[in-house]
Coordinates of C-alpha atoms in Angstrom, one line a residue:
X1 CA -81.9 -49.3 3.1
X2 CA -81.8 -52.5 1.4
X3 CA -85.6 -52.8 0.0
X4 CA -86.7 -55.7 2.5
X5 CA -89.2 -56.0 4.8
X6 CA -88.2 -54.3 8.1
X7 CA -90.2 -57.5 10.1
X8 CA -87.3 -59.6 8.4
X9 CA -84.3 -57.0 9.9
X10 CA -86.1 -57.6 12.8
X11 CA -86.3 -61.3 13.1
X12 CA -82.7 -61.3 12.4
X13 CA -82.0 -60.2 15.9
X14 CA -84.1 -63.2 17.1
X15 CA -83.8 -67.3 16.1
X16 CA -80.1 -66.0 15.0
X17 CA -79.2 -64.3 18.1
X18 CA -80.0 -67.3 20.0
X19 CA -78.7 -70.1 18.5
X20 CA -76.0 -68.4 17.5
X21 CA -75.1 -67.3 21.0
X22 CA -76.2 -71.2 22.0
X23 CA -73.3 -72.3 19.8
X24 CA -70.6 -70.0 19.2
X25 CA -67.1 -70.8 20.7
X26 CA -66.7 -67.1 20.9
X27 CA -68.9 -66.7 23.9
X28 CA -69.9 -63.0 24.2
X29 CA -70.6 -63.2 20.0
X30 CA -73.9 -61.8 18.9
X31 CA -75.0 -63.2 15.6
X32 CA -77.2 -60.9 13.6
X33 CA -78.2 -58.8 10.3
X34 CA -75.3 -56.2 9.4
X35 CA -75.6 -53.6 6.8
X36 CA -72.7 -55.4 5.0
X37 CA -75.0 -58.3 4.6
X38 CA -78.1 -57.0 4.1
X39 CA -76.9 -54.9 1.4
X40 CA -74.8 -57.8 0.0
X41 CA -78.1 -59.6 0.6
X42 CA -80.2 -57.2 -1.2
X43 CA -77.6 -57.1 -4.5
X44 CA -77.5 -60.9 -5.0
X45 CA -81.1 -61.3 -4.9
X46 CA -81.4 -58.0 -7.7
X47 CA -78.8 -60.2 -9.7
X48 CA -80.7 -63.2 -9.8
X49 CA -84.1 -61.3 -10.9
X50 CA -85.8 -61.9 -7.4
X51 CA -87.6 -60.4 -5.8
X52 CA -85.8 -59.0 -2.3
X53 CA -90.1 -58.6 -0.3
X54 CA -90.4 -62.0 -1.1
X55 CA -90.5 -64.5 2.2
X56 CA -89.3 -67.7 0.0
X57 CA -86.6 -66.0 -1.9
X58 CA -85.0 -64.6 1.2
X59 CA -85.1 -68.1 3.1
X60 CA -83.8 -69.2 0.4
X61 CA -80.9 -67.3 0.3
X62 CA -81.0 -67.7 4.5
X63 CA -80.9 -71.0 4.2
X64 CA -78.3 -71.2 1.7
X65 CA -75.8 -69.1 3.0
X66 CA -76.0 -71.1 6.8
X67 CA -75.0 -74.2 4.6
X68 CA -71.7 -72.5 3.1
X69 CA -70.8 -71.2 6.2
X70 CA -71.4 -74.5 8.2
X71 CA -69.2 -76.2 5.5
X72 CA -66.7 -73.9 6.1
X73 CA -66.7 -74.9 9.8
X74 CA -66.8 -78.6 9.3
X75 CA -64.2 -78.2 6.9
X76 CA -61.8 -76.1 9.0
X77 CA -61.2 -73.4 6.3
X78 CA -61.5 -70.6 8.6
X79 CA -57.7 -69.6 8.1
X80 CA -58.9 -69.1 4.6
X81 CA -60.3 -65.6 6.2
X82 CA -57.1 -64.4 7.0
X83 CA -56.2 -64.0 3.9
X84 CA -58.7 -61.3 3.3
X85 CA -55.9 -58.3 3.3
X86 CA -56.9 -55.5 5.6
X87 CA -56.6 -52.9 2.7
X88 CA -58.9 -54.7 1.0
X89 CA -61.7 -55.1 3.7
X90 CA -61.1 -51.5 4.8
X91 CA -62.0 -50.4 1.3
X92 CA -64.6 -53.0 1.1
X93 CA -66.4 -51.2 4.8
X94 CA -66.2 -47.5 3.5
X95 CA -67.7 -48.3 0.0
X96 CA -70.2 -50.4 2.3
X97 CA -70.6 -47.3 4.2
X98 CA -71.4 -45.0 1.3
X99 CA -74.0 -47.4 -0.1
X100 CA -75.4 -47.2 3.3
X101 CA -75.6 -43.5 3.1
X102 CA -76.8 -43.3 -0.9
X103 CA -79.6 -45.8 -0.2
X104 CA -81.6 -43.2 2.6
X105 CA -80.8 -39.7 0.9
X106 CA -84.3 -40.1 -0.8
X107 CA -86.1 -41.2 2.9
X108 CA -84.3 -38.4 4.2
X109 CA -84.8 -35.6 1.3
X110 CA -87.7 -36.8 -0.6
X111 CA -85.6 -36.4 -3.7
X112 CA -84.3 -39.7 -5.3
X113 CA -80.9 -39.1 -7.0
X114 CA -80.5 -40.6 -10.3
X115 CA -77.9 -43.3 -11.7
X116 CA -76.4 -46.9 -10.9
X117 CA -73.4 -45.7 -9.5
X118 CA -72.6 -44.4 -5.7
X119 CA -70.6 -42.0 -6.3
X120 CA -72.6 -40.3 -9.3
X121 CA -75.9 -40.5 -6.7
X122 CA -74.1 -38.7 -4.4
X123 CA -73.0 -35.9 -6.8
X124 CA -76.6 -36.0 -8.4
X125 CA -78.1 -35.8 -5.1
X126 CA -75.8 -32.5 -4.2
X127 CA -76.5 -30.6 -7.5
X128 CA -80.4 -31.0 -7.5
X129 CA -80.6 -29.6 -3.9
X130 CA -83.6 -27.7 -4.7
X131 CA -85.4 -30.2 -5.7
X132 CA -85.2 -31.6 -1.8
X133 CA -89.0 -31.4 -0.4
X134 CA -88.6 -29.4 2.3
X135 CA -90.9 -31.2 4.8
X136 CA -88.6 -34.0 5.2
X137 CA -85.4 -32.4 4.6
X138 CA -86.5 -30.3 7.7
X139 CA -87.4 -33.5 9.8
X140 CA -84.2 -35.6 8.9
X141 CA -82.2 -32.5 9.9
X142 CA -84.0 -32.0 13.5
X143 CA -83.2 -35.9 13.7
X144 CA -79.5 -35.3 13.4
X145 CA -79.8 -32.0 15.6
X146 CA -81.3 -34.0 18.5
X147 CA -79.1 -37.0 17.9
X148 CA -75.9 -34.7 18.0
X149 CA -77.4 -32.8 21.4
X150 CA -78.5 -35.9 22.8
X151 CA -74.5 -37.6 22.6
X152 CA -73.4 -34.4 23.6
X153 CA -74.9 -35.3 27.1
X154 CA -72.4 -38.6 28.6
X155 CA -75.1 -40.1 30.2
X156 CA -77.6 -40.0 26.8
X157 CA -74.6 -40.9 24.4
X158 CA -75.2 -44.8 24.4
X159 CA -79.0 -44.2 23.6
X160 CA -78.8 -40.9 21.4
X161 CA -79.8 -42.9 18.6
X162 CA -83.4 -43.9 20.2
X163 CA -83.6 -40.1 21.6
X164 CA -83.2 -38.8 18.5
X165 CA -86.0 -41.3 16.7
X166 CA -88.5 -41.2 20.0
X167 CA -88.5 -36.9 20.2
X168 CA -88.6 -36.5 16.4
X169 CA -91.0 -38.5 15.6
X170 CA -93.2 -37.3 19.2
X171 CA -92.7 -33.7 17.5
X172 CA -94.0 -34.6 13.4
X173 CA -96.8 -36.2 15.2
X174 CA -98.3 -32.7 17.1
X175 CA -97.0 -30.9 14.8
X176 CA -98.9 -33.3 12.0
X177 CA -95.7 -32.7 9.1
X178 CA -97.0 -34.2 5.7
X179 CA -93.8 -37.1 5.2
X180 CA -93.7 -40.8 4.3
X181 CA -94.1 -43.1 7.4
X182 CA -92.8 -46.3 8.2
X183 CA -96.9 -47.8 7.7
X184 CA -96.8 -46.3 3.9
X185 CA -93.8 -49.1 2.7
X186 CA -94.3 -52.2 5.1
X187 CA -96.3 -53.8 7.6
X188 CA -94.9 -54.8 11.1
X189 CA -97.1 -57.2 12.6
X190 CA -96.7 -57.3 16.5
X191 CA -96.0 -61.5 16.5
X192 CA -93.5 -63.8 16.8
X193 CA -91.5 -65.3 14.1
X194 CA -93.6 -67.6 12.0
X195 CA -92.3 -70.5 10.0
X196 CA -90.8 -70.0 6.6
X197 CA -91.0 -72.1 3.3
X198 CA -87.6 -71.5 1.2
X199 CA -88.5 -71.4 -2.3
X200 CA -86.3 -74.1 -3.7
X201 CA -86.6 -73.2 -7.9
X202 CA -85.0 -69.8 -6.5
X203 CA -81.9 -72.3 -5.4
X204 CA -80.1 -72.6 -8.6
X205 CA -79.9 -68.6 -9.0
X206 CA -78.6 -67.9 -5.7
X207 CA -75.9 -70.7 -5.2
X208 CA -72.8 -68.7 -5.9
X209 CA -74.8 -65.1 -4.3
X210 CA -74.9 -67.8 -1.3
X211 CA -71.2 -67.9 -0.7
X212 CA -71.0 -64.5 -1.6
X213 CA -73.1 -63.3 1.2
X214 CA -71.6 -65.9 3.2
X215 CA -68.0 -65.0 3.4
X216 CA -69.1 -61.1 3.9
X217 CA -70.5 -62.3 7.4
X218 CA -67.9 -64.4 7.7
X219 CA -65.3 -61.9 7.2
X220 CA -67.0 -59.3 9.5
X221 CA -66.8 -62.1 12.4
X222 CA -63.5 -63.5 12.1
X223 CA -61.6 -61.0 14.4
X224 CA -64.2 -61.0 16.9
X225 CA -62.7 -64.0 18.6
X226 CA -60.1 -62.6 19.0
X227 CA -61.2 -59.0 20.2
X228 CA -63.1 -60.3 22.8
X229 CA -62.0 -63.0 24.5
X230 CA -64.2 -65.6 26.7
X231 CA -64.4 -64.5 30.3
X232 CA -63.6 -67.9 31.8
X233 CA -60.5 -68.4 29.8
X234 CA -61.4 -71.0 27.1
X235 CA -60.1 -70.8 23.9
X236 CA -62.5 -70.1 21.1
X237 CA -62.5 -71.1 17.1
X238 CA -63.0 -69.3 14.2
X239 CA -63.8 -72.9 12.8
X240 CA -66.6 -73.3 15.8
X241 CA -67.8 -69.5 15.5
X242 CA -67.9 -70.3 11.6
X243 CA -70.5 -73.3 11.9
X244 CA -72.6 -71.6 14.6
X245 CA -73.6 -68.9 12.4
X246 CA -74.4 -71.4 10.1
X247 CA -76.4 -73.0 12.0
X248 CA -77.7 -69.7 13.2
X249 CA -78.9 -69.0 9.6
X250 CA -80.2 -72.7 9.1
X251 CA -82.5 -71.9 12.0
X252 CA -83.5 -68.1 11.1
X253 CA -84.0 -68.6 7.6
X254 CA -87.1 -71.3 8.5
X255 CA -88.1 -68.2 10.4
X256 CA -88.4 -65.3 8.4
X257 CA -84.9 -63.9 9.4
X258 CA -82.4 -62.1 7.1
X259 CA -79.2 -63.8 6.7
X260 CA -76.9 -63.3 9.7
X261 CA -73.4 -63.1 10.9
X262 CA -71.4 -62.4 13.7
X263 CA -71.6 -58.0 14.5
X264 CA -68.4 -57.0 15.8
X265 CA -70.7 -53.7 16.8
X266 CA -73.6 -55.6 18.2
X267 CA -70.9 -57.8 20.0
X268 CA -68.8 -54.4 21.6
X269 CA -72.4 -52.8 22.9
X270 CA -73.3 -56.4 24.4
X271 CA -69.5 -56.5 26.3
X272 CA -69.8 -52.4 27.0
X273 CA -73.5 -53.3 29.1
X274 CA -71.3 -55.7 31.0
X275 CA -72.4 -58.9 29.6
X276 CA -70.3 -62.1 31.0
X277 CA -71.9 -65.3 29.7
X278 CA -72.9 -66.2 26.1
X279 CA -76.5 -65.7 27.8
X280 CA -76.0 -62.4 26.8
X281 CA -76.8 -62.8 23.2
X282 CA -79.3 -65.5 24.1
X283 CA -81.6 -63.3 26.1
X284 CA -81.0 -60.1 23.5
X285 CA -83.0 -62.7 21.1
X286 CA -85.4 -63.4 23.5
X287 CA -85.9 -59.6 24.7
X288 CA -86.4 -58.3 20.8
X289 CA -89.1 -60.7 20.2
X290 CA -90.8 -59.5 23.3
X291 CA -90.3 -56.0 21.8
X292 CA -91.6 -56.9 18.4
X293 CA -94.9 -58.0 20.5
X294 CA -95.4 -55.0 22.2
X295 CA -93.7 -52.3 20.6
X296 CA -94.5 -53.2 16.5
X297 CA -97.8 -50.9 15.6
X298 CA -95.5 -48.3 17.2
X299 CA -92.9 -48.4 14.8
X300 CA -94.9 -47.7 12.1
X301 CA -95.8 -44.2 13.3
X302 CA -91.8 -43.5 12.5
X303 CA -91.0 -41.1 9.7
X304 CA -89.1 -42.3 7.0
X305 CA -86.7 -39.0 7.1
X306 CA -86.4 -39.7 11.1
X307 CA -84.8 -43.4 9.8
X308 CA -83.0 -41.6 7.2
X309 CA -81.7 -39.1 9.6
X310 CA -80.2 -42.0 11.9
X311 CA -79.3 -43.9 8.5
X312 CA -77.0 -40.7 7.8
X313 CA -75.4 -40.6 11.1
X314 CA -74.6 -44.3 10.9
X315 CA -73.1 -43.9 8.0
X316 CA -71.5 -41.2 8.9
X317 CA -70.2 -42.7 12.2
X318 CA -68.9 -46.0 9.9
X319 CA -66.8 -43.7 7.2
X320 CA -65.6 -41.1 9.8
X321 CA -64.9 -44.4 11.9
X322 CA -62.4 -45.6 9.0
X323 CA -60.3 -42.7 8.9
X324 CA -57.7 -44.0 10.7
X325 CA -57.8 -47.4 9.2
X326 CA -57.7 -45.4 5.3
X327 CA -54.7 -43.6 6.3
X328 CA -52.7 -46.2 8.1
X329 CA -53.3 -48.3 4.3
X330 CA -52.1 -45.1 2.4
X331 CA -48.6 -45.0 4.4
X332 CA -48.0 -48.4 3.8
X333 CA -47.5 -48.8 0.5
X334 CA -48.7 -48.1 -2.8
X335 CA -49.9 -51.6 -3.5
X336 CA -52.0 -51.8 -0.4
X337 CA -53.1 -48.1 -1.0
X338 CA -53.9 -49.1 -5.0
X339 CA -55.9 -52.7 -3.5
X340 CA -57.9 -50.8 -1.2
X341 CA -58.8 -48.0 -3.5
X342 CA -59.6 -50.6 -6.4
X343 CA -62.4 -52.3 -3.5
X344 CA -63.5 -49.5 -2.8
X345 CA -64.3 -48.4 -6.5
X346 CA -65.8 -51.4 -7.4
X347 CA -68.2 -51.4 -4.1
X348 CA -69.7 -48.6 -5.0
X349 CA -70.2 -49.4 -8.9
X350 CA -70.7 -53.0 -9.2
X351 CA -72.9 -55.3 -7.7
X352 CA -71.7 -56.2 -4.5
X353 CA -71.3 -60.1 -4.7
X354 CA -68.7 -59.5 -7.7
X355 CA -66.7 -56.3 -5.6
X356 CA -66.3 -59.2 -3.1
X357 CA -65.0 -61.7 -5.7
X358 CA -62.7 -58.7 -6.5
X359 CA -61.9 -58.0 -3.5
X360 CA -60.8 -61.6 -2.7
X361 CA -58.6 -61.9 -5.7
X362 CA -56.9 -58.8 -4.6
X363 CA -55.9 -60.0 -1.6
X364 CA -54.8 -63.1 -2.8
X365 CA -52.4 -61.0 -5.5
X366 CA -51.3 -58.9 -2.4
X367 CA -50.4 -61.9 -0.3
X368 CA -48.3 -63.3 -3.4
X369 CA -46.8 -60.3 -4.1
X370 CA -45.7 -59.2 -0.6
X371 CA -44.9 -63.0 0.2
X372 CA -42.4 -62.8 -3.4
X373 CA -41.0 -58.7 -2.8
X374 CA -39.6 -60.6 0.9
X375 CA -38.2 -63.0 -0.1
X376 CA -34.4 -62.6 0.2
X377 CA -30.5 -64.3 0.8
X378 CA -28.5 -62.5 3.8
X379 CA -24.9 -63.2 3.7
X380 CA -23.6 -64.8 7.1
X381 CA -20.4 -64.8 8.4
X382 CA -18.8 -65.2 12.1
X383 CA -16.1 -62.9 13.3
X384 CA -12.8 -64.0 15.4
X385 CA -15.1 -63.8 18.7
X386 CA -17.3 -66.5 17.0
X387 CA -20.2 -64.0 16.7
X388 CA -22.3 -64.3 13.4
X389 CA -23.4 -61.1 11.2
X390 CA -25.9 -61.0 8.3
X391 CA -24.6 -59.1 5.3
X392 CA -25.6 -58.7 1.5
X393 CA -24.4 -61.5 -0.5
X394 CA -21.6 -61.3 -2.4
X395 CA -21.5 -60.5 -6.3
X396 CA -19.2 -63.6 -7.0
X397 CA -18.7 -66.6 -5.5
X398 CA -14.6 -66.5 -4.5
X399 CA -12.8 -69.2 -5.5
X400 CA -11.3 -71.8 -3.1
X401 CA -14.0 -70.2 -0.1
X402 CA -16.6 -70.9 1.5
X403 CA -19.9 -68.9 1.1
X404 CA -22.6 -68.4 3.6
X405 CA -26.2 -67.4 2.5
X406 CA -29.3 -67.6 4.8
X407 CA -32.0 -67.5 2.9
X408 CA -35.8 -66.0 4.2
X409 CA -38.7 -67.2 2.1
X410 CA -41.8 -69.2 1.2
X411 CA -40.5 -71.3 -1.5
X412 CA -43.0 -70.0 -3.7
X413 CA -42.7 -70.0 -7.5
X414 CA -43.7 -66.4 -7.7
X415 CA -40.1 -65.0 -5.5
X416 CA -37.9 -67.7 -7.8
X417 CA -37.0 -64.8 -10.2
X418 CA -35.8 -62.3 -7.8
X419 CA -34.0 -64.2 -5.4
X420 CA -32.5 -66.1 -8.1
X421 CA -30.5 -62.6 -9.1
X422 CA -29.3 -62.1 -5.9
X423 CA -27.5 -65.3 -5.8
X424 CA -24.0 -64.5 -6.5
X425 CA -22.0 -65.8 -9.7
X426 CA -20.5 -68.6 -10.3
X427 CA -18.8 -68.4 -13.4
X428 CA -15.4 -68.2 -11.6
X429 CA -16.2 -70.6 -8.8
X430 CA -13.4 -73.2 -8.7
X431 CA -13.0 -75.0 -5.6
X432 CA -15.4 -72.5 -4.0
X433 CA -18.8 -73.9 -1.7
X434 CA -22.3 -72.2 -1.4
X435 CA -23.9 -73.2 1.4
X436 CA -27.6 -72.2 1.8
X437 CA -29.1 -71.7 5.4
X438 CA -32.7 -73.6 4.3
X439 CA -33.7 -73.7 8.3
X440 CA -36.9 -71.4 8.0
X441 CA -37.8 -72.6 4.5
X442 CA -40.9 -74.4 3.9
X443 CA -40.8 -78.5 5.2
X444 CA -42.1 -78.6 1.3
X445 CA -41.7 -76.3 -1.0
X446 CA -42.7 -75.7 -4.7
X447 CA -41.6 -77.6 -7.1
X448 CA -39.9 -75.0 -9.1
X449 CA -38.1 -74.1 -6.2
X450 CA -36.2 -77.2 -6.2
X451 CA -35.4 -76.9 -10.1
X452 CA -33.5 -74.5 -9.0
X453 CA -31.5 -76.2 -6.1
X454 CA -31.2 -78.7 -8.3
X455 CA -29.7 -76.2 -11.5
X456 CA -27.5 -74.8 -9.3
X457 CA -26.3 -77.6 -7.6
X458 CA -25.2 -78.6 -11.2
X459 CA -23.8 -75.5 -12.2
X460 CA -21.8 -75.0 -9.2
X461 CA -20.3 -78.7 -9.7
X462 CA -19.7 -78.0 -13.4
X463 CA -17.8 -74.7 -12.5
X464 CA -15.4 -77.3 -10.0
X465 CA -17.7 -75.9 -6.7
X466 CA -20.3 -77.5 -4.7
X467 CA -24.0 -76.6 -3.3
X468 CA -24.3 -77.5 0.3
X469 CA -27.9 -76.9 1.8
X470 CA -27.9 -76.5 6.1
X471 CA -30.8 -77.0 8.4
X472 CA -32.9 -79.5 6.5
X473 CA -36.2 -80.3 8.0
X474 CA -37.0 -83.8 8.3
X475 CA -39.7 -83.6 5.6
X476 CA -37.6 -81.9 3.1
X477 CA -34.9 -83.9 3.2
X478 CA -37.0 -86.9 2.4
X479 CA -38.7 -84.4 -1.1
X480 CA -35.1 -84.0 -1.9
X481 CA -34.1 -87.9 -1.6
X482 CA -37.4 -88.4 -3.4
X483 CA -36.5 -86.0 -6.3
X484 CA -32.8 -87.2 -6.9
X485 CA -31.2 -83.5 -6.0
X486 CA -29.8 -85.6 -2.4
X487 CA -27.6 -87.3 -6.1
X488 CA -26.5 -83.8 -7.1
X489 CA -25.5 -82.3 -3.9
X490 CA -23.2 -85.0 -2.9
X491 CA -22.3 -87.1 -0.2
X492 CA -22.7 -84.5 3.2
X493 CA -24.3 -82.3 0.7
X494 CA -27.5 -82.4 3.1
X495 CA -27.0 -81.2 6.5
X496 CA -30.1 -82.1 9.0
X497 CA -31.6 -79.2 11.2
X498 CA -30.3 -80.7 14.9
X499 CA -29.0 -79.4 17.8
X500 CA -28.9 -75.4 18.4
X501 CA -29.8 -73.2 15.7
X502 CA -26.3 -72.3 14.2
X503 CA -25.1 -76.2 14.9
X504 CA -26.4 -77.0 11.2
X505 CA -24.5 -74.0 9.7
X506 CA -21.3 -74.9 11.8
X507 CA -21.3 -78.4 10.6
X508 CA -21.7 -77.6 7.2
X509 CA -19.3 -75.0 6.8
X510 CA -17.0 -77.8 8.5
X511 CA -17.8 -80.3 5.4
X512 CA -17.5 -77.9 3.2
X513 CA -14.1 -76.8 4.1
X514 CA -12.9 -80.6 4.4
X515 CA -13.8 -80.7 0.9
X516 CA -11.7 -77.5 0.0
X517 CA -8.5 -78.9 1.4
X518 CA -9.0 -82.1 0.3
X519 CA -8.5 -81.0 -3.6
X520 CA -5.0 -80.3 -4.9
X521 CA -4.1 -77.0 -6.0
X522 CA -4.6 -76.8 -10.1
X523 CA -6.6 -80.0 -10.2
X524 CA -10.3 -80.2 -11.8
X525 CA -13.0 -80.9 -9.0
X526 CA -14.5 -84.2 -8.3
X527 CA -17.2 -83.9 -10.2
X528 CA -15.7 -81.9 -13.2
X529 CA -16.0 -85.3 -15.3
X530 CA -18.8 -85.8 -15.0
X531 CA -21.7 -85.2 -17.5
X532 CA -25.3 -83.8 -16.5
X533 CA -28.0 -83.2 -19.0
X534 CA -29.2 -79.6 -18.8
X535 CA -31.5 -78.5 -15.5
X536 CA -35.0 -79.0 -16.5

């Protein structure tokens, strides 16, 4: 489906499989060639001007990828992957799905719909339906038939898929139907992986298709570790899994292999036939070479609509598999619904290294925007029993009291506008204290966050009030001594996050009513002398 050779989709599932398995921290992780990555693959070689049959260019590309993703481990960036919004992966997977349909309709049909984009392949496909050769329309059909009676049966549902290709292609055989056979597009020798010269003037082209291809694996296997835990308890790493499938692709791509990645599918059939130990995954290698050996000349007797036929139920089975996924993004929201739907549209229209660019972008402007939309102040105030209750804060700051606000955020520059216009005004705030609740705020935040403690604090003590902040981290406390604001708030102005969680808040509201009583009625406040230059 991705116009390499099928000895290389092969090979995959060996040198990658086992030293992947070897040295994954996920122990029951099989490392192999997904139709996410072979079609990424595929794109990024087409976008270079290479050609995708050629042994060097594809080791190249192997070779390549295994070194981002390796970096990636050594470097601990693998909570850079969760980042990658689940709209925007689930649109990513169903427009990875469709290509994976659009790329077999001519194996399956005989007709080869026209056009660059997916969707407009599909829709040509549909509207020139008599133009379908009959011979292999007929065959790809049976395929499904048998596929669809075979899973029908419990005990034949995990292997329906090889039922399907084995009594299909048994039948065009006696029955000697005129289609396109496996022999008439590629050779499958029955041997062993040889070795693999990359070709390094290809290099320069594919360095940025590399990490493209790269963090599609790596996106694919980052939830494994946590979907299928090791059976002896340890702990694993998305950090370790991430340099074990580079090194799995280091290995495979000086052996003809495809580049790999940890298969959350391969992975869930190797748990569902009871495997225990990452042996498993080892001895899956091991066992596909062994199958390669004996079993190769055979595959070439397969009809191309028989692996169109399957193509079309695996595709199928990934976009019917989505549904749920698609609709639990559309009742969300419309920002996750609108990211989704955008990575979907460019899946299926540009090439797939950029969709993923896009794609990443679009979850980074999610995170942001989610991250900015929750960022709030919650009014807090304790009733005669002592108890404390979160309320909206108040439009004005009163005069001569003392104002609570808990505030629930990142610190980050992007939320500054909006929370700004929920703090209350302060225009009539003589002898009045704000006290900010900073104990789940950031140990450092942004620096525009703390031009704004620090306007505040200035406005508030030019108005005859005061900025208190409660529940300081260590860490901040030392950015705002560091900064000067420590000068603004005042003496007590900082009150340290120790003892139980509302000690902080109790001590400051203590300081800050000291400081109420301690100014005479109708006098100006401490600070109303002085002279600030504006707030930065």
């Amino acid at each position: 489906m991705a116009g390499f050779n099928p000895i290389a989709g092969l090979y995959a599932g060996v040198v990658p499989a086992i030293v992947g398995s070897l040295t994954a921290r996920t122990a029951l992780m099989v490392t192999t060639l997904t139709s996410a990555i072979a079609l990424t693959s595929q794109s990024v070689l087409k976008e270079a001007g290479l050609d995708p049959a050629d042994a060097g260019h594809v080791a190249a590309l192997t070779l390549l990828a295994g070194v981002v993703m390796l970096l990636m481990g050594v470097l601990r960036l693998g909570a850079v992957m969760s980042f990658v919004s689940h709209a925007v992966m689930t649109g990513f997977s169903t427009g990875i799905a469709l290509q994976i349909v659009t790329g077999v309709l001519k194996d399956a049909t005989g007709y080869r719909p026209r056009g660059h984009n997916r969707l407009y392949q599909l829709a040509d496909w549909l509207a020139h339906i008599g133009r379908w050769q009959l011979a292999a329309t007929l065959v790809a059909v049976a395929t499904i038939t048998v596929w669809a009676l075979a899973r029908a049966v419990p005990r034949l549902e995990p292997v329906a898929l090889l039922v399907a290709m084995v009594v299909v292609t048994a039948a065009a055989a006696v029955l000697g139907t005129d289609v396109e056979h496996v022999r008439d597009i590629a050779h499958i020798p029955a041997a062993l992986p040889g070795f693999s010269a990359p070709d390094l003037s290809a290099v320069p082209h594919l360095l940025t298709g590399a990490v493209a291809v790269a963090l599609v694996a790596l996106a694919q296997a980052a939830s494994i570790g946590s979907s299928v835990p090791n059976p002896d308890g340890s702990r694993s790493s998305v950090n370790g899994d991430f340099a074990a499938q580079g090194l799995a692709n280091l290995a495979g791509g000086l052996f003809q292999a495809l580049p790999s990645g940890g298969s959350l599918s391969r992975t869930g059939v190797a748990v569902s036939a009871g495997a225990r130990t990452r042996w498993a995954g080892v001895l899956s290698g091991v066992l596909l070479a062994l199958v390669v050996l004996v079993c190769a000349p055979l595959a070439e007797a397969i009809p191309m609509p028989v692996i169109g036929g399957l193509i079309l139920v695996v595709g199928g089975e990934l976009i019917w598999g989505k549904r749920a996924d698609i609709l639990l993004v559309l009742r969300t929201s419309r920002l996750s619904s609108a990211a989704m739907a955008l990575t979907f549209l460019a899946t299926t229209q540009l090439p797939l290294q950029h969709a993923i660019v896009l794609g990443a972008v679009l979850s980074l402007l999610l995170y942001c925007a989610q991250a900015a939309r929750q960022a709030r102040f919650q009014s807090l105030a304790r009733d005669p029993d002592g108890r404390w209750h979160l309320s909206d804060p108040p439009a004005r700051l009163p005069p001569g009291e003392v104002t609570v606000l808990h505030y629930g955020g990142t610190s980050f520059f992007a939320e500054l506008p909006r929370i700004e216009q929920a703090l209350p005004r302060d225009d009539d705030a003589r002898a009045a204290v704000l006290v900010l609740v900073l104990r789940g705020a950031p140990d450092v935040p942004s620096s525009s966050m703390l031009k704004v403690i620090r306007r505040h604090a200035r406005e508030l003590d030019r108005q005859g009030g005061r900025l208190m902040l409660a529940g300081v981290a260590p860490d901040l406390a030392r950015v705002l001594r560091a900064t000067g604001i420590d000068q603004d708030l005042g003496p007590g102005g900082i009150v340290p996050a120790e003892g139980a969680v509302f000690d902080p808040v109790d001590r400051a509201l203590a300081e800050a009513r000291a400081w109420i009583a301690s100014r005479p009625a109708g006098t100006p406040a401490e600070g109303d002398d002085r002279k600030h230059p504006p707030a930065p």
